[in-house]
Coordinates of C-alpha atoms in Angstrom, one line a residue:
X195 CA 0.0 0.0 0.0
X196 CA 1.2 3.3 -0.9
X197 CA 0.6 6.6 0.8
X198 CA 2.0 9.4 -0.2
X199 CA -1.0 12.6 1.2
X200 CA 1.2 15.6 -0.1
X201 CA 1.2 18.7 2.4
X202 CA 3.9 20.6 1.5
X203 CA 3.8 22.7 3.6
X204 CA 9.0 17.8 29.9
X205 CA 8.7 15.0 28.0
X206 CA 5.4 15.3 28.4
X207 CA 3.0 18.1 26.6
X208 CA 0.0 17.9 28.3
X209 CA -2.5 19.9 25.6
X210 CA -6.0 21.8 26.3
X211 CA -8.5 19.5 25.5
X212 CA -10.6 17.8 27.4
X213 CA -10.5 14.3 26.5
X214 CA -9.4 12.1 29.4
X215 CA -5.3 11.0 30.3
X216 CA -4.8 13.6 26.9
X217 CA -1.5 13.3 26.0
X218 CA 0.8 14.8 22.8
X219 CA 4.2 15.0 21.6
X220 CA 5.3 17.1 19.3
X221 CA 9.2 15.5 18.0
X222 CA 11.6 17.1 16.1
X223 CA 13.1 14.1 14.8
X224 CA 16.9 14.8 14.3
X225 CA 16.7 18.8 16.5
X226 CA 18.8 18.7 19.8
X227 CA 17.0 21.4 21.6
X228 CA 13.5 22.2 22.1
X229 CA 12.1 25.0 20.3
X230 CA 8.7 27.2 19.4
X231 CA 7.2 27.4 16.2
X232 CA 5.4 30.8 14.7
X233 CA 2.1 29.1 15.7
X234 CA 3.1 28.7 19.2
X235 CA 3.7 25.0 19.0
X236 CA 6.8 23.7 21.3
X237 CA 8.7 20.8 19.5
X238 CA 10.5 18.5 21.5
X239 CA 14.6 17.8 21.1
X240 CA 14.7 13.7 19.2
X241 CA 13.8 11.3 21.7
X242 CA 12.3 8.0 22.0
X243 CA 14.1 6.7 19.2
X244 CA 15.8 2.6 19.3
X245 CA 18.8 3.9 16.7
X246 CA 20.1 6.2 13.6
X247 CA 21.9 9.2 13.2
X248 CA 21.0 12.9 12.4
X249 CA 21.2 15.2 9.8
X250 CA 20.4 18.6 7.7
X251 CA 18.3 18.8 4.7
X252 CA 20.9 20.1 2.3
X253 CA 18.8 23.3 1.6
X254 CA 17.8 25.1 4.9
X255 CA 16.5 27.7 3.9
X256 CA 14.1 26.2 1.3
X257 CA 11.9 24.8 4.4
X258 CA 9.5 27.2 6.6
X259 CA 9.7 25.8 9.9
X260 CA 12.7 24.6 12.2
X261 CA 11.8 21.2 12.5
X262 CA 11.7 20.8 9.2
X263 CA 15.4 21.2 8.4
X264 CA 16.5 18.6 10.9
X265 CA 16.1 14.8 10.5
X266 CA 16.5 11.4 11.7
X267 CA 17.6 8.7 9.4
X268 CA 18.5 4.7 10.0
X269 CA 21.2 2.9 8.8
X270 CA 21.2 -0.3 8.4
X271 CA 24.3 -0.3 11.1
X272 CA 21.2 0.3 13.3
X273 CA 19.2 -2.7 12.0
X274 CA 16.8 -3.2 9.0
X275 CA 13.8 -2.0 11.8
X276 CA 14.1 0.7 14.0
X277 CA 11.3 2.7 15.8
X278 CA 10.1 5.4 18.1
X279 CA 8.1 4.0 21.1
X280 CA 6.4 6.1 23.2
X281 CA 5.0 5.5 26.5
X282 CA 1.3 6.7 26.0
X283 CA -2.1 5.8 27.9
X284 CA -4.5 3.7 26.3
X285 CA -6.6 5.3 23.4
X286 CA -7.3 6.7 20.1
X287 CA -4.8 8.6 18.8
X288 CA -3.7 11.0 15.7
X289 CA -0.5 10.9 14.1
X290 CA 1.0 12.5 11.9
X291 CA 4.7 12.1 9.9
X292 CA 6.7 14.7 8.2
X293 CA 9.0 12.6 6.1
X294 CA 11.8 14.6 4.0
X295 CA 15.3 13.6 1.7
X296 CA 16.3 17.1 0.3
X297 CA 19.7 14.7 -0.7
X298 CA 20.3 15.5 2.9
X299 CA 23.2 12.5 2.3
X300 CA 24.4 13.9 -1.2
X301 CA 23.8 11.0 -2.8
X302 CA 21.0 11.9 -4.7
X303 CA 18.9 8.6 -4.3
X304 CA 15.6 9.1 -2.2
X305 CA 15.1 5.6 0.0
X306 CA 12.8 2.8 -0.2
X307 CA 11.3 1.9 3.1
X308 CA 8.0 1.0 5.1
X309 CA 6.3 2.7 7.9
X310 CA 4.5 0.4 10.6
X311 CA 2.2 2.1 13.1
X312 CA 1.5 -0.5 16.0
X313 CA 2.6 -3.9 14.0
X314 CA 0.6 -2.6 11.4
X315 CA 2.2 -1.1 7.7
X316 CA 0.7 1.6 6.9
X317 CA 3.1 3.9 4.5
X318 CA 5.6 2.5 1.7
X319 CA 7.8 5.0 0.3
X320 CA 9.5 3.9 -3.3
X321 CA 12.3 5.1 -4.9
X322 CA 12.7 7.2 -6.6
X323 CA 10.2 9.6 -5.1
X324 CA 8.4 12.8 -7.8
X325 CA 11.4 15.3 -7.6
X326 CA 8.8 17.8 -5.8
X327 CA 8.0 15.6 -2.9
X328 CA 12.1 14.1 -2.7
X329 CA 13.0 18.2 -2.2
X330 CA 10.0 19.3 -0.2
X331 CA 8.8 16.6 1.8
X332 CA 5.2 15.7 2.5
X333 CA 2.6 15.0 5.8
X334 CA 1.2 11.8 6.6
X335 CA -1.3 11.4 9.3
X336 CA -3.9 8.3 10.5
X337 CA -5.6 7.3 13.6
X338 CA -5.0 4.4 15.5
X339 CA -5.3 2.8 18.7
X340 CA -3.1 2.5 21.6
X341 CA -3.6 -0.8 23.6
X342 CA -1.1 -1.6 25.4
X343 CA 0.5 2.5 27.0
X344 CA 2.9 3.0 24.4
X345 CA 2.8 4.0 20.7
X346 CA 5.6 2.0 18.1
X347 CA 6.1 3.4 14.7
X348 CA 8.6 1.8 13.1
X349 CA 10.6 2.2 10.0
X350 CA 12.1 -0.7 7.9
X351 CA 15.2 -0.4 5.6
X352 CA 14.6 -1.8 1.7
X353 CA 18.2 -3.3 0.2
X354 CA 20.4 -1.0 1.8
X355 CA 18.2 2.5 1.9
X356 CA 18.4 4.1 4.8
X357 CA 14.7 5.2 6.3
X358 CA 14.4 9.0 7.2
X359 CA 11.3 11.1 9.1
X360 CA 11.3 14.6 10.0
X361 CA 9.0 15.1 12.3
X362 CA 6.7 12.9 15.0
X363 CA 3.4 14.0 15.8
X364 CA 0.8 11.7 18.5
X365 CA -2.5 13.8 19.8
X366 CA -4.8 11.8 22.0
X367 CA -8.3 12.3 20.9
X368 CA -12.1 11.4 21.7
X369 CA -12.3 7.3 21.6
X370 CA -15.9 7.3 19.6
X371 CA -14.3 9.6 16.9
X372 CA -14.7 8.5 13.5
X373 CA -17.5 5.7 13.7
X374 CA -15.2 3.9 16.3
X375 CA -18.5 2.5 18.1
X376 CA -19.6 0.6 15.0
X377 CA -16.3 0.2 13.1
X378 CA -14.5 -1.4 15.9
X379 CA -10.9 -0.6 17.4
X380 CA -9.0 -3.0 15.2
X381 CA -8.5 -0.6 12.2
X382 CA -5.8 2.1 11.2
X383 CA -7.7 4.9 9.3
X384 CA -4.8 6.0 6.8
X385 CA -5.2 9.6 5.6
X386 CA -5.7 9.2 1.7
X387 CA -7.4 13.1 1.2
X388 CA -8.8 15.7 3.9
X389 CA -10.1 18.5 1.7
X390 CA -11.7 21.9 2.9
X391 CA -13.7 22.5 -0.2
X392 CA -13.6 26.4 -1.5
X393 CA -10.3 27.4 0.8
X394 CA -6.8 27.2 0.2
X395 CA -4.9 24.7 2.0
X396 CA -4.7 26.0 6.1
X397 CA -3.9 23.8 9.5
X398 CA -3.8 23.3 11.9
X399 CA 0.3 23.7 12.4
X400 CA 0.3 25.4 8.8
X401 CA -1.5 28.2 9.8
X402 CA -2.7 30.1 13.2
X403 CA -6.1 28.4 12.8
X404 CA -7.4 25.7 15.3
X405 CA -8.4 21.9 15.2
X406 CA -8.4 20.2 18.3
X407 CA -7.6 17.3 16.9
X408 CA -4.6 18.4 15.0
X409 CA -6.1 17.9 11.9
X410 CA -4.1 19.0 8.7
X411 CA -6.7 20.0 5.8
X412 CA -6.1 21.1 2.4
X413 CA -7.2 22.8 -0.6
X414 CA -9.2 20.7 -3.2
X415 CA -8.6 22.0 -6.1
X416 CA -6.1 19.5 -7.6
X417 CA -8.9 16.6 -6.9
X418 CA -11.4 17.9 -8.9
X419 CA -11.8 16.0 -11.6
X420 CA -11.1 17.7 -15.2
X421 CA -13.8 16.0 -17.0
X422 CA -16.5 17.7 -14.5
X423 CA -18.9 19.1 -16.4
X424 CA -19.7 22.0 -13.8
X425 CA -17.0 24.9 -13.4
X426 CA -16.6 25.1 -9.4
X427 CA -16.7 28.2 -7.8
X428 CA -15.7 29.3 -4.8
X429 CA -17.8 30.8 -1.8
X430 CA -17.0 31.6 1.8
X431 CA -18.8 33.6 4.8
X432 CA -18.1 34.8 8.4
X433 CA -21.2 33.9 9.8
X434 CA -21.3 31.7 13.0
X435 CA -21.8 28.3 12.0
X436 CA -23.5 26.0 14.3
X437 CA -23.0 22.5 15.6
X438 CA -19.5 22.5 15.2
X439 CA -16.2 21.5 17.8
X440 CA -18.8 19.2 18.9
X441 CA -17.8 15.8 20.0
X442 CA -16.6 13.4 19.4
X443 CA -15.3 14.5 16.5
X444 CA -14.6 18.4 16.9
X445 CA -14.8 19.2 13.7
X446 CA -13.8 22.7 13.4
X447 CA -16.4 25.7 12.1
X448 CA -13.8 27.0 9.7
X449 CA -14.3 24.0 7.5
X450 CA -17.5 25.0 7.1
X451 CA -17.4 28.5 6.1
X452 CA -16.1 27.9 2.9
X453 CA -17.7 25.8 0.3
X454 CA -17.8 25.1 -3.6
X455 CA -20.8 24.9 -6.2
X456 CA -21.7 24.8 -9.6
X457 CA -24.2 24.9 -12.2
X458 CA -24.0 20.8 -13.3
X459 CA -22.2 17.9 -11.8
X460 CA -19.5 18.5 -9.1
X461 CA -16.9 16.1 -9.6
X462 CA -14.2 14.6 -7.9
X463 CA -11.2 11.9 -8.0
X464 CA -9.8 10.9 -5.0
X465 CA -6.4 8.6 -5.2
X466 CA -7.3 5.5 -3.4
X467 CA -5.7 1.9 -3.4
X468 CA -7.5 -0.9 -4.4
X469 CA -8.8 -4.4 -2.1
X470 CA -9.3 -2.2 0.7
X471 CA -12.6 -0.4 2.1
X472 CA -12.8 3.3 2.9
X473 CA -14.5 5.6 5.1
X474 CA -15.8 8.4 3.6
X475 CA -17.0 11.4 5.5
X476 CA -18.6 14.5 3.7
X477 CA -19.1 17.8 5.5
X478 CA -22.2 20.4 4.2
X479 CA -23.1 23.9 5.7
X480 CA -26.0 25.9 3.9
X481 CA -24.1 29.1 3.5
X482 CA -26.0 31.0 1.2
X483 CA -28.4 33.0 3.0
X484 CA -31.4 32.7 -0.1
X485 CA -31.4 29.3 0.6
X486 CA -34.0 29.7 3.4
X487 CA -36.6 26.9 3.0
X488 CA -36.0 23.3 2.4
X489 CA -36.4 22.3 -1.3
X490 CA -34.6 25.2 -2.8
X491 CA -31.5 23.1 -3.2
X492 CA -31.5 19.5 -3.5
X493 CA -28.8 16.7 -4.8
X494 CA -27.6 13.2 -4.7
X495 CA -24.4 12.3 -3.8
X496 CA -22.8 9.3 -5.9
X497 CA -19.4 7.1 -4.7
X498 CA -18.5 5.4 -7.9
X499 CA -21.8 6.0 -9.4
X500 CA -23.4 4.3 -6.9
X501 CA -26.2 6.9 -5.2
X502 CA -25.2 6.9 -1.5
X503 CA -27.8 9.9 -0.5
X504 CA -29.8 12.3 -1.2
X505 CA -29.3 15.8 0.5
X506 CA -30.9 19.0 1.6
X507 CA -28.9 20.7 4.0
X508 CA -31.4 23.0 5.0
X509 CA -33.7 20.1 5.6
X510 CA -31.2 18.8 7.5
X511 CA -30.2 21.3 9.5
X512 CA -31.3 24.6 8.8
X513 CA -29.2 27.9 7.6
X514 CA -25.6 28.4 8.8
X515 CA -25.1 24.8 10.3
X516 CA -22.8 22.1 10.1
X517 CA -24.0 18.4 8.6
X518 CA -22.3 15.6 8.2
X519 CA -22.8 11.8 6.5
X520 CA -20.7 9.0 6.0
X521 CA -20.2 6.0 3.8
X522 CA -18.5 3.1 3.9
X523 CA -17.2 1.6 0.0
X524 CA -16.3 -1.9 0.5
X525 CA -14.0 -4.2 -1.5
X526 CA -12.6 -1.5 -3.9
X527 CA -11.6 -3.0 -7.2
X528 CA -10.7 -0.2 -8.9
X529 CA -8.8 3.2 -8.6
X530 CA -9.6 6.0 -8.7
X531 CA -12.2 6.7 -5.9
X532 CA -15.1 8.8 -7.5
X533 CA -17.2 11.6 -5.7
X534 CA -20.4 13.2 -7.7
X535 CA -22.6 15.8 -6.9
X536 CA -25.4 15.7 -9.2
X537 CA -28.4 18.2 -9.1
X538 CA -32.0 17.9 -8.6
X539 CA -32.8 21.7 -7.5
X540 CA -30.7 24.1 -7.5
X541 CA -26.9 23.7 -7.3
X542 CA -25.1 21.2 -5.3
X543 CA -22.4 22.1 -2.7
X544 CA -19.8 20.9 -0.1
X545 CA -17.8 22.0 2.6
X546 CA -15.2 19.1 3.1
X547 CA -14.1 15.6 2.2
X548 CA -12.3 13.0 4.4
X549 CA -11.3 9.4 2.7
X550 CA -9.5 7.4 5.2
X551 CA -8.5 3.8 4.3
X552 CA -9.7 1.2 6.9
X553 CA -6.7 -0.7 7.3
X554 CA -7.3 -4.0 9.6
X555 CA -4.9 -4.0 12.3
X556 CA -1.9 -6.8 12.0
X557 CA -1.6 -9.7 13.8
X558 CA 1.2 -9.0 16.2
X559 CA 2.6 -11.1 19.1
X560 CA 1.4 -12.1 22.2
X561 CA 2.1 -9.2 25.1
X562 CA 3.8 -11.9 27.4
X563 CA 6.4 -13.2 24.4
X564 CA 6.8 -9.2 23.7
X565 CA 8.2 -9.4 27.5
X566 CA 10.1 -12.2 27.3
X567 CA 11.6 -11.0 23.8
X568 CA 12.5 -7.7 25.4
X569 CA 14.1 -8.8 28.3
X570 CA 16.1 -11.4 26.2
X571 CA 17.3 -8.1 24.3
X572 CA 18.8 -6.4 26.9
X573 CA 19.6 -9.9 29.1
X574 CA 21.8 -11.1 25.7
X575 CA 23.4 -7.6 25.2
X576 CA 22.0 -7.8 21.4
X577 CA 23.8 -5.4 19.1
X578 CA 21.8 -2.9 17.2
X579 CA 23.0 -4.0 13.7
X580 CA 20.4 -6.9 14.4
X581 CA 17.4 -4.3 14.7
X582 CA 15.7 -5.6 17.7
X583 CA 13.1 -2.7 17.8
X584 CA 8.9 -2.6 17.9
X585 CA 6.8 -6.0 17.9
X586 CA 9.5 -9.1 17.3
X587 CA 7.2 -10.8 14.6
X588 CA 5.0 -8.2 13.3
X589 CA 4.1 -6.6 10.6
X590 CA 3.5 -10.3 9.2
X591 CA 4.8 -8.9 5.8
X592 CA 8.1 -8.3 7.3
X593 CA 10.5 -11.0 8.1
X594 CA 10.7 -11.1 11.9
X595 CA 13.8 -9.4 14.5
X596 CA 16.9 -11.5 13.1
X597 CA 17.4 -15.3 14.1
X598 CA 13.6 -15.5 15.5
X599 CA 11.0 -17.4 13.4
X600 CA 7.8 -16.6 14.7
X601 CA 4.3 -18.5 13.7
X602 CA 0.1 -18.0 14.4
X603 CA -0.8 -19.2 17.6
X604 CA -3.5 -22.2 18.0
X605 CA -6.6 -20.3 18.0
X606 CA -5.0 -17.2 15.6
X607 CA -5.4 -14.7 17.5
X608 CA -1.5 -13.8 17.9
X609 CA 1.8 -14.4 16.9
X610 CA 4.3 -16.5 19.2
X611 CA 7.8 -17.2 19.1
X612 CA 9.1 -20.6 18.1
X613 CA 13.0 -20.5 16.9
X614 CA 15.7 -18.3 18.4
X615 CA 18.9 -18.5 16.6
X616 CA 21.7 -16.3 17.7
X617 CA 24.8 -18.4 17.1
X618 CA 27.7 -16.6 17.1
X619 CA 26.6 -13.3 17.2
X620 CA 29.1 -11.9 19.8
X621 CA 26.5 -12.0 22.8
X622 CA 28.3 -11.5 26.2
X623 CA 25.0 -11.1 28.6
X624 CA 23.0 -14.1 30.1
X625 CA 19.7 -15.5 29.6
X626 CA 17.0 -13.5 31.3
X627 CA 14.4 -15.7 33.9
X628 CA 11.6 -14.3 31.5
X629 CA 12.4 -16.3 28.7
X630 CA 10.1 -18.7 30.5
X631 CA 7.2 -16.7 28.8
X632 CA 8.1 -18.3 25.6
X633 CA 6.0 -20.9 25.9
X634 CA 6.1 -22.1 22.1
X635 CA 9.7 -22.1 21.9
X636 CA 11.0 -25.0 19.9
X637 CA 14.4 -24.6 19.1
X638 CA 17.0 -22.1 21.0
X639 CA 20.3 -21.9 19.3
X640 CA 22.9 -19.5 21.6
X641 CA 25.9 -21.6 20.6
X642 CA 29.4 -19.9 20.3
X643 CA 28.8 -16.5 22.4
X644 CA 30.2 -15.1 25.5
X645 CA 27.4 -16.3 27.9
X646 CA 28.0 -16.0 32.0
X647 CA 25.5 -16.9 34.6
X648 CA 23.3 -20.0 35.5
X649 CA 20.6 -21.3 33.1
X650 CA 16.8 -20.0 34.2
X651 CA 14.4 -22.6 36.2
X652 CA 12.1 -21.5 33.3
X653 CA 14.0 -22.6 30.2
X654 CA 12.9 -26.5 29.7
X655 CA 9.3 -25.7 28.3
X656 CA 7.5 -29.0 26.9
X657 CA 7.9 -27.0 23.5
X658 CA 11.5 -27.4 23.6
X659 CA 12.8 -30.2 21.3
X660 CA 16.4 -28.6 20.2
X661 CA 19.0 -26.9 22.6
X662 CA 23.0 -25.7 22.0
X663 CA 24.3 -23.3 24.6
X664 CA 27.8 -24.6 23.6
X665 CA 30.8 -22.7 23.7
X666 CA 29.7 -20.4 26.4
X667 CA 30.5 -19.3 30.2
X668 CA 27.1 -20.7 31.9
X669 CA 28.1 -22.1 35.6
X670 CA 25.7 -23.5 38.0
X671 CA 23.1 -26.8 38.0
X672 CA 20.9 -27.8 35.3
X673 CA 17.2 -26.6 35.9
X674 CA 15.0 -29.7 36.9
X675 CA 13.0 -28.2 33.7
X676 CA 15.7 -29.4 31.1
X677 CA 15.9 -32.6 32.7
X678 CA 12.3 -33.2 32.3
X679 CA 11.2 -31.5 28.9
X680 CA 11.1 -33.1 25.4
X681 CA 14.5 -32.1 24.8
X682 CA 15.7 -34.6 21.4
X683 CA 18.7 -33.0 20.0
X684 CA 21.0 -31.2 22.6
X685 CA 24.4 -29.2 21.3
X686 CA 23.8 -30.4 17.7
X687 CA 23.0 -34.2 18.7
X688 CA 20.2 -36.8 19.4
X689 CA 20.1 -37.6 23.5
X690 CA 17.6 -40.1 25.4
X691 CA 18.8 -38.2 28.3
X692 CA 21.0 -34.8 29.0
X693 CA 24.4 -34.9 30.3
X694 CA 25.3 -31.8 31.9
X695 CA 28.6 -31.1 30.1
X696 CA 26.8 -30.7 26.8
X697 CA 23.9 -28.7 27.4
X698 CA 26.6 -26.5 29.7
X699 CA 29.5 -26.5 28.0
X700 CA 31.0 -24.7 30.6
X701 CA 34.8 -25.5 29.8

């Protein structure tokens, strides 16, 4: 799946809503200090991050904002996955990516690399990028769930590319936003268009006007289809509008102060992937102040010519107001996405258009094995060239961290571990006790490494068929475990039974 919404455009922040436990960051991936941006938005020094290195765009003075002229970029000395993880509470939240090249490396070759937002891929970036967006850079933003206090987006190396982002954005915002209640909480909505219809493209964090939920909007004049058979034009007003900032999705009232019409069909073309579904939310406000009875302006709206309502705002919701509907395309076979306005009285007009793809969440693996896989990191001293960063199996389309081989659970509702193979890999820690979480661990390979320290009581899981701890520095008893597990090939050979020399090898 490819994303690429153009915008071209203390640890803790708590910000001014009202939603509960809200929390945002604001990172200036790459900066070293914190600073304030013209819009009175503090951006925090890097943090958070597993690896990389920073740099400077190569043309400073091309970009508006300070944060946008630093970077953080990954290696593959740092691993083929590396992430930011941020300890969050549990809920819904908005995020949003700044991701520049600028040849910030001189090399002229913009990377190939995917973007996972809790086990889940949700960006691909492919080389080599339109010149405009490799020299400018673009905004990415989705909502997602947090379940378990902390947010990983991860970034994984193609060939030899090395993954770069900008800037880190996470707002907490109302749980029920966006048809949560009936969609469910097991869906990314990727950002594939938020238009203000009738305006040019504004914030917030591009311009000094505010959207509690952080929300970036742009112009939509570049969607509009060219074979529309209606020329668009352009209205706005200053009047109040009601029903706005209302929750749970605090839309705000300057999206509905502008607006577009025409004389025939309004048409637009929305860049969409295909086999996915997509949420579609259109925003009306009856603007015009003739308009003051229902009737006087009436018209169907079509999603790939296929009616999906039929509308009269004023019906609706009176003069000056804001209305909303949604809709839901499912199974998309074909791109693009097309939006019609077709006439019955009068002119048909908009406010706003939101397409978000509904992106089913990844299987990723079980919290307890996340534990145990964690404290193995840190236990085995394992060295960042091996990219032990985010979920150890997920996204299931990426190969999981090296020398683990991860497969479904029984009942498919997660992914366990089952192989660990870190044969000389130049480890000089010891095995951690939690490693008894690995409960589906078949084979354990930690031959030829610098091992100290006495084997854990938890090792010997039934699971266990294959063991080699050779050529290490373990002291101390064998764990009753290993004598009693279903241990059938120990330090490379078949054993009824397990002397302690060769599963110690402590010589």
């Amino acid at each position: 799946m490819s994303l690429f919404f153009l915008s071209i455009l203390l640890l803790l922040l708590p910000s001014a809503f009202s939603f509960l436990n809200d929390t945002s960051y604001f990172i200036d991936c790459g900066g070293s200090t914190n600073s304030t941006d013209p819009f009175n938005t503090t951006w925090l020094s890097d943090r958070f991050f597993t690896g990389g290195l920073t740099s400077v765009v190569s043309e400073p003075l091309h970009f508006h904002f300070p944060q946008e002229k630093t970077l953080r970029f990954f290696p593959l000395s740092s691993g083929k996955k590396n992430c930011y993880i941020l300890p969050l509470p549990n809920g819904r939240y908005y995020i949003r990516t700044f991701t520049v090249y600028d040849n910030y490396d001189g090399k002229s070759h913009s990377p190939s690399f995917d973007v996972s937002v809790e086990g889940t891929l949700v960006f691909s970036w492919r080389s080599p990028w339109p010149e405009s967006l490799a020299r400018d850079g673009a905004y990415s933003d989705l909502f997602a769930f947090v379940k378990d206090r902390e947010a990983d987006i991860c970034f994984y190396s193609i060939a030899t590319d090395p993954p770069a982002i900008g800037t880190l954005e996470i707002r907490q915002v109302d749980p029920l936003s966006y048809e949560s209640s009936k969609i469910g909480d097991n869906f990314i909505l990727v950002n594939y268009g938020r238009l203000s219809c009738g305006s040019d493209q504004w914030g917030p964090g591009f311009s000094n006007d505010t959207d509690k939920f952080g929300r970036s909007w742009q112009s939509d004049s570049e969607f509009r289809s060219p074979t529309a058979s209606s020329k668009f034009n352009s209205f706005s007003t200053l009047e109040k509008i009601t029903g706005t900032d209302q929750a749970p999705n605090y839309f705000p009232m300057k999206l509905y102060q502008t607006a577009v019409t025409g004389n025939g069909i309004l048409e637009y073309e929305l860049a969409v992937d295909a086999k996915l579904d997509y949420l579609l939310w259109f925003h009306f406000a009856e603007i015009d102040s003739t308009i003051n009875k229902k009737g006087k302006r009436v018209f169907d709206v079509l999603v790939n010519d296929e009616n999906v309502s039929r509308v009269d705002i004023y019906a609706q919701v009176g003069s000056f107001a804001a209305y909303s509907l949604q809709y839901t395309v499912h199974n998309l076979s074909n791109t693009p996405l097309t939006v019609k306005l077709v006439p019955l009285v009068g002119a048909p007009l908009i406010s706003g258009i939101e397409n978000y793809a509904l992106v089913p969440n990844d299987i990723s693996t079980a919290p307890e094995q996340v534990v145990a896989m964690r404290a193995l990191k840190e236990s085995l001293l394992v060295p960042d060239r091996m990219g032990w960063n985010g979920d150890p199996c997920a996204p299931t389309n990426w190969d999981a961290w090296e020398g683990v081989t991860c497969h479904s659970s029984k009942d498919g509702t997660a992914l366990v571990i089952s192989q660990i193979d870190l044969g000389s890999q130049g480890l000089k820690g010891y095995i951690s006790d939690q490693i008894s979480l690995l409960s589906n661990l078949v084979s354990l390979n930690l031959s030829s490494n610098s091992l100290v320290g006495t084997l854990p009581s938890g090792l010997g899981h039934k699971s266990l068929v294959s063991l080699d701890l050779s050529n290490n520095q373990f002291s101390g008893p064998i764990p009753e475990s290993l004598a009693s597990s279903s241990l059938q090939l120990v330090n490379g050979r078949k054993e009824k039974q397990i002397p302690e020399a060769e599963v110690l090898d402590a010589s």
